[in-house]
Amino acid sequence: MPEPRLSPSASDSKALALERWQRIALGLRLAYNPWKPAVIAIWLGLGRRLALEGAMHESDMLQRSLRLLLQTASDPALPWLWRSACLEHSVRPLARWRSLVQTQDPLSALLWEQRFERAGQCLGATPRRQSACWLGAPR
């Protein structure tokens, strides 16, 4: 006789959701589906849900989201359309991060805004200059 299936506990479902969020992040970073930018919004929504359910801190989720989206937007090896979609979707996490740390750590908000501006400059750069557009590369 087969064993009855048990529904996953709350901690198991949080762990599974976090794992799913990380797998989707990998797909975003590598542009697995560059013709489906709606996946970015789904990924951001899942991250917000994870933060609301307590699976991760909101500040960690926002920083991971911003890092991934801005690194992807600055990667000259990826399709321009995908990079621009990542930059466009980074506006909401950036605004939320700014409001979250506005009084406690204004320098952190300023640094993320500078990274955002630099990623935007990289999108408009000529192919010859795009190799210097990585977020960690000196100007």
mmCIF file of C-alpha atoms in Angstrom:
data_model
loop_
_atom_site.group_PDB
_atom_site.id
_atom_site.type_symbol
_atom_site.label_atom_id
_atom_site.label_comp_id
_atom_site.label_asym_id
_atom_site.label_seq_id
_atom_site.Cartn_x
_atom_site.Cartn_y
_atom_site.Cartn_z
ATOM 1 C CA MET A 1 0.000 0.000 0.000
ATOM 2 C CA PRO A 2 1.484 3.382 -0.959
ATOM 3 C CA GLU A 3 2.472 5.850 1.727
ATOM 4 C CA PRO A 4 0.194 8.840 2.077
ATOM 5 C CA ARG A 5 1.758 12.028 0.741
ATOM 6 C CA LEU A 6 2.329 14.636 3.360
ATOM 7 C CA SER A 7 1.940 18.263 2.506
ATOM 8 C CA PRO A 8 5.175 20.186 2.887
ATOM 9 C CA SER A 9 5.605 22.164 6.062
ATOM 10 C CA ALA A 10 5.777 25.940 5.982
ATOM 11 C CA SER A 11 9.574 25.925 6.310
ATOM 12 C CA ASP A 12 9.861 23.364 3.490
ATOM 13 C CA SER A 13 7.697 25.451 1.196
ATOM 14 C CA LYS A 14 9.753 28.581 2.003
ATOM 15 C CA ALA A 15 12.947 26.697 1.229
ATOM 16 C CA LEU A 16 11.492 25.444 -2.048
ATOM 17 C CA ALA A 17 10.324 28.930 -2.995
ATOM 18 C CA LEU A 18 13.766 30.354 -2.189
ATOM 19 C CA GLU A 19 15.411 27.657 -4.311
ATOM 20 C CA ARG A 20 13.021 28.429 -7.166
ATOM 21 C CA TRP A 21 13.826 32.150 -6.864
ATOM 22 C CA GLN A 22 17.540 31.372 -7.105
ATOM 23 C CA ARG A 23 17.058 29.101 -10.132
ATOM 24 C CA ILE A 24 15.054 31.777 -11.928
ATOM 25 C CA ALA A 25 17.806 34.286 -11.050
ATOM 26 C CA LEU A 26 20.353 32.093 -12.815
ATOM 27 C CA GLY A 27 18.141 32.002 -15.897
ATOM 28 C CA LEU A 28 17.822 35.779 -15.809
ATOM 29 C CA ARG A 29 21.546 36.337 -15.450
ATOM 30 C CA LEU A 30 22.323 34.040 -18.373
ATOM 31 C CA ALA A 31 19.414 35.362 -20.486
ATOM 32 C CA TYR A 32 17.908 31.915 -21.069
ATOM 33 C CA ASN A 33 14.678 33.472 -22.367
ATOM 34 C CA PRO A 34 15.604 36.914 -23.700
ATOM 35 C CA TRP A 35 12.323 37.073 -25.636
ATOM 36 C CA LYS A 36 10.320 36.783 -22.382
ATOM 37 C CA PRO A 37 11.110 39.860 -20.247
ATOM 38 C CA ALA A 38 7.927 39.228 -18.226
ATOM 39 C CA VAL A 39 9.930 36.580 -16.343
ATOM 40 C CA ILE A 40 11.810 39.438 -14.657
ATOM 41 C CA ALA A 41 8.591 40.805 -13.158
ATOM 42 C CA ILE A 42 7.582 37.314 -12.009
ATOM 43 C CA TRP A 43 10.996 36.858 -10.364
ATOM 44 C CA LEU A 44 10.744 40.220 -8.597
ATOM 45 C CA GLY A 45 7.230 39.356 -7.387
ATOM 46 C CA LEU A 46 8.443 36.038 -6.012
ATOM 47 C CA GLY A 47 11.241 37.862 -4.198
ATOM 48 C CA ARG A 48 8.748 40.259 -2.614
ATOM 49 C CA ARG A 49 6.619 37.309 -1.533
ATOM 50 C CA LEU A 50 9.636 35.581 0.008
ATOM 51 C CA ALA A 51 10.437 38.736 1.967
ATOM 52 C CA LEU A 52 6.836 39.101 3.160
ATOM 53 C CA GLU A 53 6.698 35.458 4.276
ATOM 54 C CA GLY A 54 9.975 35.792 6.158
ATOM 55 C CA ALA A 55 12.006 33.420 4.011
ATOM 56 C CA MET A 56 14.599 36.186 3.619
ATOM 57 C CA HIS A 57 15.098 39.754 4.763
ATOM 58 C CA GLU A 58 13.732 42.403 2.459
ATOM 59 C CA SER A 59 17.053 44.242 2.379
ATOM 60 C CA ASP A 60 18.874 41.063 1.278
ATOM 61 C CA MET A 61 16.290 40.403 -1.398
ATOM 62 C CA LEU A 62 16.521 43.964 -2.721
ATOM 63 C CA GLN A 63 20.310 43.935 -2.817
ATOM 64 C CA ARG A 64 20.409 40.573 -4.585
ATOM 65 C CA SER A 65 17.802 41.763 -7.062
ATOM 66 C CA LEU A 66 19.625 44.992 -7.782
ATOM 67 C CA ARG A 67 22.988 43.269 -8.095
ATOM 68 C CA LEU A 68 21.662 40.680 -10.520
ATOM 69 C CA LEU A 69 19.671 43.119 -12.643
ATOM 70 C CA LEU A 70 22.445 45.703 -12.884
ATOM 71 C CA GLN A 71 25.149 43.132 -13.605
ATOM 72 C CA THR A 72 22.974 41.666 -16.331
ATOM 73 C CA ALA A 73 22.209 45.099 -17.775
ATOM 74 C CA SER A 74 25.950 45.816 -17.920
ATOM 75 C CA ASP A 75 26.974 42.526 -19.558
ATOM 76 C CA PRO A 76 27.907 43.232 -23.197
ATOM 77 C CA ALA A 77 27.756 39.507 -24.052
ATOM 78 C CA LEU A 78 23.963 39.443 -23.601
ATOM 79 C CA PRO A 79 21.347 40.670 -26.086
ATOM 80 C CA TRP A 80 20.721 44.403 -25.865
ATOM 81 C CA LEU A 81 16.954 43.922 -25.548
ATOM 82 C CA TRP A 82 17.408 41.687 -22.490
ATOM 83 C CA ARG A 83 19.880 44.076 -20.920
ATOM 84 C CA SER A 84 17.528 47.014 -21.368
ATOM 85 C CA ALA A 85 14.637 45.013 -19.863
ATOM 86 C CA CYS A 86 16.782 44.236 -16.802
ATOM 87 C CA LEU A 87 17.684 47.897 -16.398
ATOM 88 C CA GLU A 88 14.043 48.904 -16.770
ATOM 89 C CA HIS A 89 12.926 46.402 -14.122
ATOM 90 C CA SER A 90 15.621 47.494 -11.670
ATOM 91 C CA VAL A 91 13.808 50.793 -11.075
ATOM 92 C CA ARG A 92 11.315 49.332 -8.581
ATOM 93 C CA PRO A 93 13.819 47.525 -6.337
ATOM 94 C CA LEU A 94 15.992 50.643 -6.432
ATOM 95 C CA ALA A 95 13.097 52.858 -5.341
ATOM 96 C CA ARG A 96 12.154 50.433 -2.568
ATOM 97 C CA TRP A 97 15.789 50.202 -1.430
ATOM 98 C CA ARG A 98 16.040 53.997 -1.397
ATOM 99 C CA SER A 99 12.941 54.304 0.804
ATOM 100 C CA LEU A 100 14.113 51.478 3.074
ATOM 101 C CA VAL A 101 17.553 52.922 3.834
ATOM 102 C CA GLN A 102 16.811 56.599 3.298
ATOM 103 C CA THR A 103 17.458 57.668 6.883
ATOM 104 C CA GLN A 104 19.738 54.865 8.094
ATOM 105 C CA ASP A 105 22.251 54.514 5.247
ATOM 106 C CA PRO A 106 21.933 57.216 2.573
ATOM 107 C CA LEU A 107 25.389 56.369 1.194
ATOM 108 C CA SER A 108 24.230 52.870 0.273
ATOM 109 C CA ALA A 109 21.283 54.283 -1.656
ATOM 110 C CA LEU A 110 23.619 56.673 -3.473
ATOM 111 C CA LEU A 111 25.963 53.826 -4.450
ATOM 112 C CA TRP A 112 23.109 51.793 -5.939
ATOM 113 C CA GLU A 113 21.910 54.864 -7.855
ATOM 114 C CA GLN A 114 25.411 55.329 -9.295
ATOM 115 C CA ARG A 115 25.499 51.672 -10.364
ATOM 116 C CA PHE A 116 22.109 52.144 -11.998
ATOM 117 C CA GLU A 117 23.347 55.195 -13.924
ATOM 118 C CA ARG A 118 26.482 53.382 -15.010
ATOM 119 C CA ALA A 119 24.460 50.405 -16.276
ATOM 120 C CA GLY A 120 22.343 52.857 -18.277
ATOM 121 C CA GLN A 121 25.484 54.388 -19.779
ATOM 122 C CA CYS A 122 26.723 50.931 -20.726
ATOM 123 C CA LEU A 123 23.560 50.225 -22.666
ATOM 124 C CA GLY A 124 24.196 53.300 -24.793
ATOM 125 C CA ALA A 125 27.908 52.613 -25.257
ATOM 126 C CA THR A 126 29.348 51.598 -28.602
ATOM 127 C CA PRO A 127 30.375 47.933 -28.895
ATOM 128 C CA ARG A 128 34.055 48.927 -28.693
ATOM 129 C CA ARG A 129 33.542 50.651 -25.323
ATOM 130 C CA GLN A 130 31.212 48.013 -23.833
ATOM 131 C CA SER A 131 34.081 45.862 -22.588
ATOM 132 C CA ALA A 132 34.772 48.547 -19.958
ATOM 133 C CA CYS A 133 31.151 48.562 -18.822
ATOM 134 C CA TRP A 134 31.331 45.839 -16.213
ATOM 135 C CA LEU A 135 30.194 47.202 -12.861
ATOM 136 C CA GLY A 136 33.543 46.498 -11.253
ATOM 137 C CA ALA A 137 35.648 47.924 -14.087
ATOM 138 C CA PRO A 138 37.343 51.268 -13.525
ATOM 139 C CA ARG A 139 36.251 54.173 -15.691
#
